[in-house]
Short mmCIF file of C-alpha atoms and ligand atoms in Angstrom, two decimals:
data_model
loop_
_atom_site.label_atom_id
_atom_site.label_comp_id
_atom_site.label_asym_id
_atom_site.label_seq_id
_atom_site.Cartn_x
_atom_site.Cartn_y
_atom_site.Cartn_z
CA UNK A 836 0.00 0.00 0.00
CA UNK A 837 1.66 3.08 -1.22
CA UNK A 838 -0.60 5.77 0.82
CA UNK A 839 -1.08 5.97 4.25
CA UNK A 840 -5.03 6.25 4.23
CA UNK A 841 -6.30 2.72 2.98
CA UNK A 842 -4.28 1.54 5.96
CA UNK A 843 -5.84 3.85 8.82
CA UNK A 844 -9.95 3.09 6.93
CA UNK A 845 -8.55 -0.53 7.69
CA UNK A 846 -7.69 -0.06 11.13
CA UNK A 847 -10.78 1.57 12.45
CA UNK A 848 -12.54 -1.17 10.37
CA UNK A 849 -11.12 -3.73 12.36
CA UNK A 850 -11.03 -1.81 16.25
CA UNK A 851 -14.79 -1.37 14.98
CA UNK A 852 -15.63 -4.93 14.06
CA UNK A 853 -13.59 -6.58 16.84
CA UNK A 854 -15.36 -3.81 19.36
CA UNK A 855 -19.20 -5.13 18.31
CA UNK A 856 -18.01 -8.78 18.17
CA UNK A 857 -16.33 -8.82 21.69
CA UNK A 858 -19.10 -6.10 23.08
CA UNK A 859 -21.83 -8.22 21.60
CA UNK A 860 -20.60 -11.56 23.19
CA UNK A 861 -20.50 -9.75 26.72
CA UNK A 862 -24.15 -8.57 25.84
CA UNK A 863 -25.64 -11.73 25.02
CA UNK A 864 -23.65 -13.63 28.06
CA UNK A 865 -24.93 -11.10 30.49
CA UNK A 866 -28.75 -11.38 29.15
CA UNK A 867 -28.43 -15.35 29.25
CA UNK A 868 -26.90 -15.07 32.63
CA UNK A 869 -30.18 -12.12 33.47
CA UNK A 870 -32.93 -14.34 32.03
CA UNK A 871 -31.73 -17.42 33.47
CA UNK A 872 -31.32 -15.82 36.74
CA UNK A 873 -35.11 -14.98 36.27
CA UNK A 874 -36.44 -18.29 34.93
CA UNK A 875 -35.21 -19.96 37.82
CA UNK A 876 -36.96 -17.19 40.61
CA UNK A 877 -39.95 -17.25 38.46
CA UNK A 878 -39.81 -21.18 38.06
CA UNK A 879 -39.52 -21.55 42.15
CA UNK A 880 -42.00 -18.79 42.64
CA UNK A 881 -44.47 -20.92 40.16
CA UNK A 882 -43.65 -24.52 42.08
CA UNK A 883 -44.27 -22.69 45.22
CA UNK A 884 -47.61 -21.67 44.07
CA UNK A 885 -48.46 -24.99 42.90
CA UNK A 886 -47.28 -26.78 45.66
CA UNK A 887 -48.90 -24.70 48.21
CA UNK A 888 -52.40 -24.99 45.99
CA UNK A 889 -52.02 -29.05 45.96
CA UNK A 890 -51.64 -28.62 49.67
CA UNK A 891 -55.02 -26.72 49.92
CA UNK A 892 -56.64 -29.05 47.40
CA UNK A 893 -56.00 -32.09 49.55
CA UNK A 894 -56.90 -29.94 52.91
CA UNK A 895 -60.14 -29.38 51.60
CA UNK A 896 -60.74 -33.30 50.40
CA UNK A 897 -58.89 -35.27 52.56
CA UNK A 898 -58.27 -37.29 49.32
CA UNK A 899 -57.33 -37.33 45.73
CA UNK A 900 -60.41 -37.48 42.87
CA UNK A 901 -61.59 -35.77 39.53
CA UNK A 902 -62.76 -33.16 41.25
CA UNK A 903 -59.53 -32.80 42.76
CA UNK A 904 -57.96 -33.30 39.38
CA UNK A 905 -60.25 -30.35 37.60
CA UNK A 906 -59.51 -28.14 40.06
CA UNK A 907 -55.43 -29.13 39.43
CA UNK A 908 -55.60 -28.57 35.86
CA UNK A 909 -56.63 -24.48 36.53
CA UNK A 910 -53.51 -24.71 37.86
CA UNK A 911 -52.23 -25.34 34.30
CA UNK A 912 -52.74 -21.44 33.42
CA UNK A 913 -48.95 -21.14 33.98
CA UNK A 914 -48.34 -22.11 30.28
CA UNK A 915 -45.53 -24.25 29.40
CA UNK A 916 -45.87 -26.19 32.54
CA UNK A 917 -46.66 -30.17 32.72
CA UNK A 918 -47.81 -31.72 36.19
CA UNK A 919 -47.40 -35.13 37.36
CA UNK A 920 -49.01 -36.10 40.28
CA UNK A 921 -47.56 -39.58 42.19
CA UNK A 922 -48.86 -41.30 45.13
CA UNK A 923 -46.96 -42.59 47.73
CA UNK A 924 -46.13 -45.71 45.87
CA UNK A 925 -45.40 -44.00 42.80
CA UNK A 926 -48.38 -44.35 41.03
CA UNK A 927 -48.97 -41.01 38.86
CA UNK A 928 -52.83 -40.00 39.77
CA UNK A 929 -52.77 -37.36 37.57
CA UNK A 930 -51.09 -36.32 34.49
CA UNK A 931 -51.33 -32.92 32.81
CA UNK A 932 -50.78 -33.55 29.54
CA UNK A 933 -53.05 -36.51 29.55
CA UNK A 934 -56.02 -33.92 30.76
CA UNK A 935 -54.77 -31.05 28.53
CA UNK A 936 -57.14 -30.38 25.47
CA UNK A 937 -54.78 -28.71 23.49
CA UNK A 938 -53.22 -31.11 21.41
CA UNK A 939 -50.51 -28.80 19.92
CA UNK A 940 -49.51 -28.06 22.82
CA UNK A 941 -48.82 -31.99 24.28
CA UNK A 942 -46.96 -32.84 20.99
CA UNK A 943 -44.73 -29.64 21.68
CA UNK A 944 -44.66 -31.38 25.38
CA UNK A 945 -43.80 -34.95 24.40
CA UNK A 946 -41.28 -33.50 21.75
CA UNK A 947 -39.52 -31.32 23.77
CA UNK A 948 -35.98 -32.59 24.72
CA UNK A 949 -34.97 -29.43 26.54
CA UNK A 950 -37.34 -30.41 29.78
CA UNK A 951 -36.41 -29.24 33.32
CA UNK A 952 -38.30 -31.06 36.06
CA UNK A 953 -38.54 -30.90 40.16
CA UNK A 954 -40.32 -33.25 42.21
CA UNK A 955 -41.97 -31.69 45.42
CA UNK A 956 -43.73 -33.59 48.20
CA UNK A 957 -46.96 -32.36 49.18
CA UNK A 958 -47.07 -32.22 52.99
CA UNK A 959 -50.37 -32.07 54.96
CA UNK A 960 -50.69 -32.83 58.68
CA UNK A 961 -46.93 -33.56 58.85
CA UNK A 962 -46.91 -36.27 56.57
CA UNK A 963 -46.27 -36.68 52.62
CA UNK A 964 -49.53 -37.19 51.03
CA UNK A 965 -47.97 -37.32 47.25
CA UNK A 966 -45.09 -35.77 44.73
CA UNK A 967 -45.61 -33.56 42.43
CA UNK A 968 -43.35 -33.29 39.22
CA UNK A 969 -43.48 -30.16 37.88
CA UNK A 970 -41.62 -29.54 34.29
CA UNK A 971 -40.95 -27.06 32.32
CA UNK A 972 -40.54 -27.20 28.18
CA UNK A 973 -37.37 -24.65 26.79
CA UNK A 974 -39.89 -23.21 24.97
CA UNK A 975 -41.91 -21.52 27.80
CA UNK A 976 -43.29 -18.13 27.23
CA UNK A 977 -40.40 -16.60 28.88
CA UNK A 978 -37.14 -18.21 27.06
CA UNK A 979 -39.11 -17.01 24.10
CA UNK A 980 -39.64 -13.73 25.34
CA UNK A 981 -35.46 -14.39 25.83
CA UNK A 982 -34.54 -15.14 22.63
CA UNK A 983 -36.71 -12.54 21.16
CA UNK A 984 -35.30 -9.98 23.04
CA UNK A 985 -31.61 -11.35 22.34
CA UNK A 986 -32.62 -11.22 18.59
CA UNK A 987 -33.77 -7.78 18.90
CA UNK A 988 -30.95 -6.91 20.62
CA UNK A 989 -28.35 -8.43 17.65
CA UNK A 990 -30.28 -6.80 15.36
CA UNK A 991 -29.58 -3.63 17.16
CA UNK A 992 -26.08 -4.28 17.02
CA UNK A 993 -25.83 -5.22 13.37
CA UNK A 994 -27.93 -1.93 12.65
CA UNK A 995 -25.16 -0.34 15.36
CA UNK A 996 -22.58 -2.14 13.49
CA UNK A 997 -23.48 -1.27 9.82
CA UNK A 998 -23.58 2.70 11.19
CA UNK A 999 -20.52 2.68 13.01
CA UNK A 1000 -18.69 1.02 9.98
CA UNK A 1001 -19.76 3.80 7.77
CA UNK A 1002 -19.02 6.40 10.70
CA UNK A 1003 -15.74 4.69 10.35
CA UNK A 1004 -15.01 4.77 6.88
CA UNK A 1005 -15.76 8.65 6.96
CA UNK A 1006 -14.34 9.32 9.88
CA UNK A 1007 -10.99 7.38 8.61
CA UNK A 1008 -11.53 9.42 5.11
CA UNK A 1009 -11.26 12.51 6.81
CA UNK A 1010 -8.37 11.91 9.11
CA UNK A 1011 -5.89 10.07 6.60
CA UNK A 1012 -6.59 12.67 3.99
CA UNK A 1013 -5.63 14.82 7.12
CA UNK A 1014 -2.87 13.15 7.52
CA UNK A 1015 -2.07 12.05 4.16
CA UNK A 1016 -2.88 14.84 2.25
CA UNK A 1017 0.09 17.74 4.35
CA UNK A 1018 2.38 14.63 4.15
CA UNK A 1019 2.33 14.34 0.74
CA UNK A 1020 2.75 17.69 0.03
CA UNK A 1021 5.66 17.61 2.61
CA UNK A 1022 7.09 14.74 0.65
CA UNK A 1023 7.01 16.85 -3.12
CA UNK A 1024 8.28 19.68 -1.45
CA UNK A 1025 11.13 17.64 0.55
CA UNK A 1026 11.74 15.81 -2.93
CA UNK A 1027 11.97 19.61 -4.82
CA UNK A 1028 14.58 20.63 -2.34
CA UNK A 1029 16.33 17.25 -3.20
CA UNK A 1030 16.69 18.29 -6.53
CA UNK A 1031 17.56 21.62 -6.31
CA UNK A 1032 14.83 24.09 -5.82
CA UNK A 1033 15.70 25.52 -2.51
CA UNK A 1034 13.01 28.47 -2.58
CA UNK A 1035 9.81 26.57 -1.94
CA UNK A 1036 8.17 26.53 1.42
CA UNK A 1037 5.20 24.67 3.16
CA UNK A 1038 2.12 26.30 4.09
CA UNK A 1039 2.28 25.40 8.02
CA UNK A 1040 -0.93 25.24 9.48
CA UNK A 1041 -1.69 26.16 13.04
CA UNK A 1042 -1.11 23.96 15.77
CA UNK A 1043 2.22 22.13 17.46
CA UNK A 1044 1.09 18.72 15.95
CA UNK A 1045 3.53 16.29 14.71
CA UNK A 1046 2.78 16.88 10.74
CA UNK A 1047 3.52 20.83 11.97
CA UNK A 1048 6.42 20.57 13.29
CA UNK A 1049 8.14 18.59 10.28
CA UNK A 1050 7.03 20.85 8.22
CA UNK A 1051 8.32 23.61 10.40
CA UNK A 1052 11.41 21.76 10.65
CA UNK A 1053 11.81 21.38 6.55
CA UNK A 1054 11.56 24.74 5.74
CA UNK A 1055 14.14 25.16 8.36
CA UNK A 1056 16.30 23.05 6.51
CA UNK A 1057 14.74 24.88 3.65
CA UNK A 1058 15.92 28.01 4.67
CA UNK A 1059 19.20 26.76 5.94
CA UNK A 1060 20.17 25.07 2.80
CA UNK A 1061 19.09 27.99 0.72
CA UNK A 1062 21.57 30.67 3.21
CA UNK A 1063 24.36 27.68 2.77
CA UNK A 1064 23.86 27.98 -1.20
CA UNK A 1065 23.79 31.49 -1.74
CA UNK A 1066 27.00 31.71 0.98
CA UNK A 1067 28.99 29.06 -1.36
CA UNK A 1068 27.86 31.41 -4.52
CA UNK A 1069 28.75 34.56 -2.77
CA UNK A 1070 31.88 33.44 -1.06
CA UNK A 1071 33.12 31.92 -4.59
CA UNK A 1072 32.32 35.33 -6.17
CA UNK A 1073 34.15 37.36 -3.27
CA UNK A 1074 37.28 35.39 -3.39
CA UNK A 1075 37.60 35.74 -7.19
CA UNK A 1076 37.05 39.91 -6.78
CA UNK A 1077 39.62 39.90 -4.02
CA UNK A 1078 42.05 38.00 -5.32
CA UNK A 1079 41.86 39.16 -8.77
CA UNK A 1080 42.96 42.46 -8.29
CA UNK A 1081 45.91 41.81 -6.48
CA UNK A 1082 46.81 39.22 -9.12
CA UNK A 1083 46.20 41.54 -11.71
CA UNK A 1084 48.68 44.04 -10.25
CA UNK A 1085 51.44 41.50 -9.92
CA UNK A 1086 50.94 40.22 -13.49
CA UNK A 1087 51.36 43.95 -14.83
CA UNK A 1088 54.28 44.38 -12.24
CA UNK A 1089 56.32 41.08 -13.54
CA UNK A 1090 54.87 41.59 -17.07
CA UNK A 1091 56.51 45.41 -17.22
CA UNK A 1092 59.78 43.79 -15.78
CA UNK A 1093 59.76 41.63 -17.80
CA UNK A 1094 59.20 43.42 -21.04
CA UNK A 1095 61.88 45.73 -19.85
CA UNK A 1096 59.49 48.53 -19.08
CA UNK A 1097 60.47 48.43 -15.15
CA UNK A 1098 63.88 47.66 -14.41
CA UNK A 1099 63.78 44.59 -11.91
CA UNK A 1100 65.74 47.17 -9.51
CA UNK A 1101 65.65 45.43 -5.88
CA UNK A 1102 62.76 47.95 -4.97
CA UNK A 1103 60.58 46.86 -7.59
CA UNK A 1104 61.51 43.14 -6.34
CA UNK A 1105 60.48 44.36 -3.10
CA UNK A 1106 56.95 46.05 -4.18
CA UNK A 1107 55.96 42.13 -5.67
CA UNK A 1108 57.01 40.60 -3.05
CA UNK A 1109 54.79 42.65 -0.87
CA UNK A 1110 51.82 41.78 -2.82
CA UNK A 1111 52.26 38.41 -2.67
CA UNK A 1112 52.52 38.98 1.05
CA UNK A 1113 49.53 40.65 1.28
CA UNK A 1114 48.09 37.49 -1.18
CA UNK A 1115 49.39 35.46 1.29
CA UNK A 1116 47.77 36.94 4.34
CA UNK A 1117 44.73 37.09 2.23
CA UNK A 1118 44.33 33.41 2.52
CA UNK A 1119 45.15 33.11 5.61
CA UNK A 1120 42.49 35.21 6.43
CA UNK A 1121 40.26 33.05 4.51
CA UNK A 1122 41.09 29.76 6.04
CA UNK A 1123 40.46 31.77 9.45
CA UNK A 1124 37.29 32.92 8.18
CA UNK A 1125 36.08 29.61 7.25
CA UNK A 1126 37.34 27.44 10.47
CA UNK A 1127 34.78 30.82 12.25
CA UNK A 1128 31.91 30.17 9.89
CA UNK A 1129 31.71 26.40 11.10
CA UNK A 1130 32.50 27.49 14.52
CA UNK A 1131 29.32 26.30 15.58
CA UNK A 1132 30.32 22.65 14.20
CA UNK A 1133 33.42 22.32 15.95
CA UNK A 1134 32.72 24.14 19.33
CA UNK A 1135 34.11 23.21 22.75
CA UNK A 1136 32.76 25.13 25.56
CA UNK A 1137 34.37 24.84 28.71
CA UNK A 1138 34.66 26.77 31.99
CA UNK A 1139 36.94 29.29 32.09
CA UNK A 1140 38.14 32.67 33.22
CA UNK A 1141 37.73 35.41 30.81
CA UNK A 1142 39.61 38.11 32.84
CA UNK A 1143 42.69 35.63 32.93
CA UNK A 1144 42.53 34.90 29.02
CA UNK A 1145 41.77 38.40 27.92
CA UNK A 1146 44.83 39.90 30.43
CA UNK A 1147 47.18 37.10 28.58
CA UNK A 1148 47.00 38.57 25.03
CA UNK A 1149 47.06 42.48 26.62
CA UNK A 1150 50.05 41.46 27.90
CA UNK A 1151 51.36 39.94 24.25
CA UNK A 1152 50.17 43.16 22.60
CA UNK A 1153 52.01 45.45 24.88
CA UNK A 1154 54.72 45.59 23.27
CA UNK A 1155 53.04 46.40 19.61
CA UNK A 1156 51.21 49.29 20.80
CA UNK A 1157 53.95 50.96 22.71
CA UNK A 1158 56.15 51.04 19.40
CA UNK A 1159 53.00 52.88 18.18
CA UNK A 1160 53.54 54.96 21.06
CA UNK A 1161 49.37 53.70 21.27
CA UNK A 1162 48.17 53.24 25.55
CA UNK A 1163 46.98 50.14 26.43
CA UNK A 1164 45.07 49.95 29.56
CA UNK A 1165 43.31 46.76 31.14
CA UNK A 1166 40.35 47.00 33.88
CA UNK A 1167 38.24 43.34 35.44
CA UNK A 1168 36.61 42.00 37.63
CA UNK A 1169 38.23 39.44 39.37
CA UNK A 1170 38.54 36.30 37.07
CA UNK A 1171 35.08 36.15 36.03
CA UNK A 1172 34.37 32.26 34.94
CA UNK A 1173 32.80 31.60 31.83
CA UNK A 1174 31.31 29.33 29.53
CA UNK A 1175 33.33 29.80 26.15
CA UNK A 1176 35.63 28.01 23.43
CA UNK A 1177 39.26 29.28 24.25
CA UNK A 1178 40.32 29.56 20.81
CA UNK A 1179 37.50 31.10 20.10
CA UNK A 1180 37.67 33.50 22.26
CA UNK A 1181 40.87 34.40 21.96
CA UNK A 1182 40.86 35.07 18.43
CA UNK A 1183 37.51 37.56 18.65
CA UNK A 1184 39.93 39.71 21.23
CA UNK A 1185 42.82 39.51 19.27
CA UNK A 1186 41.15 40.23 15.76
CA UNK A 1187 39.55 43.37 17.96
CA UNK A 1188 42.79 44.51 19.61
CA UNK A 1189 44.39 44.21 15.96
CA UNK A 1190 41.93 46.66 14.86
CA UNK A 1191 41.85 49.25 17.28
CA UNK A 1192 45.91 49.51 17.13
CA UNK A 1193 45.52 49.56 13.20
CA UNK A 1194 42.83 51.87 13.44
CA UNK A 1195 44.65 54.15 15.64
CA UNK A 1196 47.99 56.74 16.00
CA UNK A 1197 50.15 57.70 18.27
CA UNK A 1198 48.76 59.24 21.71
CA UNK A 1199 45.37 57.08 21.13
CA UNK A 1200 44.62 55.16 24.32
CA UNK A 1201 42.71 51.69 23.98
CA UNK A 1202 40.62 50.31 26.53
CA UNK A 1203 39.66 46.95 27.27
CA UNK A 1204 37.32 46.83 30.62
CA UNK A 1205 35.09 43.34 31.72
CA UNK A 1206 32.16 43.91 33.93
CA UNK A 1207 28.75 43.42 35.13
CA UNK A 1208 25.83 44.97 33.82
CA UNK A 1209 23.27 43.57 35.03
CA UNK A 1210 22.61 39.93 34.95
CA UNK A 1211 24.95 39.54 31.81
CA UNK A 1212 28.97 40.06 31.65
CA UNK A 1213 30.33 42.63 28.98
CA UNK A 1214 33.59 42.80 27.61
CA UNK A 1215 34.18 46.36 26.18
CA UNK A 1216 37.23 47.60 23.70
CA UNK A 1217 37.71 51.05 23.19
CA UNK A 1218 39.42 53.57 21.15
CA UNK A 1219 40.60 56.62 20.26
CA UNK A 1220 41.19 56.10 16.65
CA UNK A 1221 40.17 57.37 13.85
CA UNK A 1222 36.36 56.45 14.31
CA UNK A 1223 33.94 54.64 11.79
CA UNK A 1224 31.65 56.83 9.36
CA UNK A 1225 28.11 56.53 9.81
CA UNK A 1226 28.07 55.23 6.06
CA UNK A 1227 30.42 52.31 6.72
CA UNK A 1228 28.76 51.39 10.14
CA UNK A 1229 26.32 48.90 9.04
CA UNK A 1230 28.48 47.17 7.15
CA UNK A 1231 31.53 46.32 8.97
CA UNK A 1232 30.84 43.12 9.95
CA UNK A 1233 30.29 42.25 6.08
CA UNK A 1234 32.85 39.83 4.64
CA UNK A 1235 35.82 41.52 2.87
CA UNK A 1236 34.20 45.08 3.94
CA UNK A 1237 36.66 47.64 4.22
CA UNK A 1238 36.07 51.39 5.17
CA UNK A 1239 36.68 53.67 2.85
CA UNK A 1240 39.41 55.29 5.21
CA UNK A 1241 40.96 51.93 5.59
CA UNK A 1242 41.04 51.35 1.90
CA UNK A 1243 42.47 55.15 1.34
CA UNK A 1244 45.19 54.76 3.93
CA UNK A 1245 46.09 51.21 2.53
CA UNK A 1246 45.98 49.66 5.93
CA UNK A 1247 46.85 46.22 4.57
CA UNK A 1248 43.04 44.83 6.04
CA UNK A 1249 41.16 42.65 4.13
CA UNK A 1250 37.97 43.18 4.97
CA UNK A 1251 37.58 39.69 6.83
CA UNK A 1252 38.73 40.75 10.61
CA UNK A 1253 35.08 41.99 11.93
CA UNK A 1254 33.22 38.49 9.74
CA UNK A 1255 35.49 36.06 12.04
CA UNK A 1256 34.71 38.22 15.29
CA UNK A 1257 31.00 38.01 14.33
CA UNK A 1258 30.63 34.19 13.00
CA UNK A 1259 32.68 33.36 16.40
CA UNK A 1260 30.50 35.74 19.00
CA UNK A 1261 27.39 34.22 17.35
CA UNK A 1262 28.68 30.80 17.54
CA UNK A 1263 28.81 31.61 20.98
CA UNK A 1264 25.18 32.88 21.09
CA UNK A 1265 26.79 35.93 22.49
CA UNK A 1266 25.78 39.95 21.32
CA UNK A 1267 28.80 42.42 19.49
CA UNK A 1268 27.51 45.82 19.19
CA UNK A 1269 29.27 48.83 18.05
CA UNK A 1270 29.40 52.32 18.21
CA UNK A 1271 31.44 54.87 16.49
CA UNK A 1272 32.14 58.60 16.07
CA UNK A 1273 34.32 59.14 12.96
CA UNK A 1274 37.82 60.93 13.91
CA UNK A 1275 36.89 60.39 17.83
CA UNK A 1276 36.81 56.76 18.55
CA UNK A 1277 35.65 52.99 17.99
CA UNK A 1278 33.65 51.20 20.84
CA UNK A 1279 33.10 47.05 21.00
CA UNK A 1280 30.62 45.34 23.21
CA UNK A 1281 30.57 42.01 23.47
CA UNK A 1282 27.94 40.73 25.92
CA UNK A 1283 27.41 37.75 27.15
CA UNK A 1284 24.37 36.23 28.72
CA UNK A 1285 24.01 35.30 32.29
CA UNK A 1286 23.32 31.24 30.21
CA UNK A 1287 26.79 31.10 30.16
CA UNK A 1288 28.13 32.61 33.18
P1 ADP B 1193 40.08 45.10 7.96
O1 ADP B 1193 40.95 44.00 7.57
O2 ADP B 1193 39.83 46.06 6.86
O3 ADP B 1193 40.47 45.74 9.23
P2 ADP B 1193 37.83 44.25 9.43
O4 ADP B 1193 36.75 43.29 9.08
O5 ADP B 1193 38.62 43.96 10.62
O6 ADP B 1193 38.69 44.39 8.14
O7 ADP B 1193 37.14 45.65 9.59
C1 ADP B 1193 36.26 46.13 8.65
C2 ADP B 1193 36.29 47.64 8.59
O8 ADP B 1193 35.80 48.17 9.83
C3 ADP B 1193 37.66 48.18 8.47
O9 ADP B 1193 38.03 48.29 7.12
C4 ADP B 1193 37.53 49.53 9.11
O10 ADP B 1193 37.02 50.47 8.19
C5 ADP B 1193 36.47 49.34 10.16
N1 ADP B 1193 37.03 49.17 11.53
C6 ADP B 1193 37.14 48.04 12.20
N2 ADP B 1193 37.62 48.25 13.46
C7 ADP B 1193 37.84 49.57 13.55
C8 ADP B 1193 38.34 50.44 14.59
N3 ADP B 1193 38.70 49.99 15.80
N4 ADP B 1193 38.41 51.75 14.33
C9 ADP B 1193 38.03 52.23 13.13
N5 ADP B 1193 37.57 51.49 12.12
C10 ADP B 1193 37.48 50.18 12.33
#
């Protein structure tokens, strides 16, 4: 069975059918167990009756005759009912069906295998003046009145049955195409994706249901897929701008000194080998940038103390912002444990530190303060460098972005810097923020959420 909905009309089917059979079993066990219950009170009740009326018979005679014996058979009006009336030595004085005028009836009597008989003494002045057998044919007024209600009764249940199996066959219609129907289109659209066409979505409907949530869950692997392709195209695209120009430069370079336009004076020599430097450090920068952008896939948190890591590489950078004649200043609270990749972390201060030194000139003074605020734990670098515009602002995080004051001054940047701080932070699930005043200073906020404190 390919779909899903030929199997659920199948399953209610059978919970249906199996729920009459076994609920019509109980039924018809519980009336037999009812009416029998009630045949037998009914049948004791009756030989009481009789009993007690043979008992008055013989008080009033003293003796057995036909009176006696016409006066026994109104005791007959209990239909279904044969008497047999034995003497003390066993003799029968008086037989029902030999008095009874309906001759239907005695042939139902005589043929009746299903008899139930009782013999009761009848008892007057202490002693036992005869026995009376009193039987009873299956098909007395009330085992009828039994089996007709038991057959009205099935018929109920076959009506009940015939309803409920078409209540079931709609009811299973409607929930497997409710089922089916979303699923399917889940499946096309999961199969589109498959091949290729990463822009279609599914409708989700209301609801936190099972059939919701995978389709919440594809177009989140929808959407995920489609960032991943349009990063690869992107990426591919940036790479080939960057690096062409550089490239380009070199091959005019080497072409001109070759061609004997440029004399390959050690100067010259010295120019190319600086742009293959700066090629070099290009792709550097990229490997960097992609180890950040699958941070997230190869992250290992553990505890430790930011103040101690951060003060570490202050320390290292001393030394490059004094020959700047640039002032480095530290300020934390004490150790401050967090939850954080090392490397990680590291490399977002470092890229940031690298920045606000390249960023700034002698007499500039760079901060780097941790503290509280609030709940959360910031980490806060500032300077007094040249500043960002408000033009460039937005876009500073942007892979191979450069200012246009970094470009102008040829700062040697490469635009990839703020991208690794940013894939790392948010591989962290941490905040960067930034705020800038252009020729009065760069601020960095990195916050980070009382989660991983
Ligand atoms: P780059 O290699 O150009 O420094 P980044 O990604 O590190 O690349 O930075 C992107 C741009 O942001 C830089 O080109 C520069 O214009 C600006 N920028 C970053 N940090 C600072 C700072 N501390 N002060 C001024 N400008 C900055």
């Amino acid at each position: 069975m390919r779909s899903i909905a030929p199997k659920i009309t199948l399953a209610f089917l059978f919970a249906i059918i199996i729920t009459l059979l076994l609920y019509s079993l109980i039924l018809n066990q519980a009336i037999d167990e009812q009416f029998n219950l009630y045949i037998q009170a009914n049948q004791d009740n009756n030989n009481k009756n009789i009993v007690n009326a043979l008992t008055h018979i013989y008080k009033e005679k003293g003796y057995w005759d036909k009176d006696a014996a016409s006066e026994i058979s109104t005791l007959l009006k209990y239909d279904g009912i044969n008497l047999r009336l034995y003497d003390n030595d066993g003799f029968v004085i008086w037989n029902s069906i030999a008095s009874h005028s309906d001759l239907a009836y005695m042939f139902t009597f005589q043929l009746e295998e299903n008899i139930t008989s009782s013999l009761h003494p009848i008892v007057h002045q202490n002693r036992i003046v005869a026995h009376v057998e009193i039987s009873y044919a299956q098909h007395s007024p009330i085992t009828e009145l039994d089996t007709s209600f038991r057959d009205s009764i099935n018929k109920s249940l076959v009506s009940i049955a015939i309803f409920a199996t078409l209540f079931a066959i709609f009811l299973s219609i409607i929930l497997s195409s409710s089922i089916s129907a979303p699923l399917s289109k889940i499946t096309n659209i999961a199969t589109n994706l498959s091949k290729g066409d990463l822009k279609q979505r599914i409708q989700v409907k209301k609801g936190d249901d099972e059939i919701a949530r995978l389709a919440k869950a594809i177009n989140h692997l929808a959407e995920t897929l489609e960032k991943e392709e349009n990063y690869r195209k992107n990426i591919t695209a940036d790479i080939a701008h960057e690096l062409r120009t550089p490239l380009m430069s070199l091959q005019g370079q080497i072409e001109a000194m070759a061609d004997r336009i440029v004399d390959p004076t050690p100067d010259n020599l010295n120019s190319t080998v600086e742009e293959v430097i700066r090629l070099s450090s290009l792709i550097k920068s990229l490997e960097l940038l992609s180890t950040a952008e699958s941070a997230t896939l190869e992250f290992n948190p553990e505890l430790i103390s930011l103040t101690d890591v951060t003060k570490n590489i202050v320390n290292v950078f001393q030394a490059q912002y004094q020959a700047k004649g640039v002032m480095l200043s530290f300020y934390a609270i004490k150790k401050c444990y967090i939850l954080a990749d090392k490397d990680k972390l590291s490399q977002i201060i470092i890229n940031l530190l690298s920045n606000s030194l390249k960023y700034s000139q002698a007499k500039d003074r760079v901060t780097v303060k941790i503290s509280y605020q609030g709940d959360d734990v910031t980490i806060r670098i500032t300077d007094t460098g040249m500043g960002i515009s408000e033009h460039d602002l937005p876009y500073i995080f942007d892979r191979f972005y450069r200012g246009d004051k970094s470009r102008n001054r040829n700062t040697g940047g490469s635009g990839i810097g703020l991208a690794i701080v940013k894939s790392l932070v948010d591989a962290h699930k941490w905040n960067i923020s930034v705020s800038s005043s252009l020729g009065k200073g760069t601020s960095f906020t990195i916050t980070i959420p009382r989660g991983n404190l």
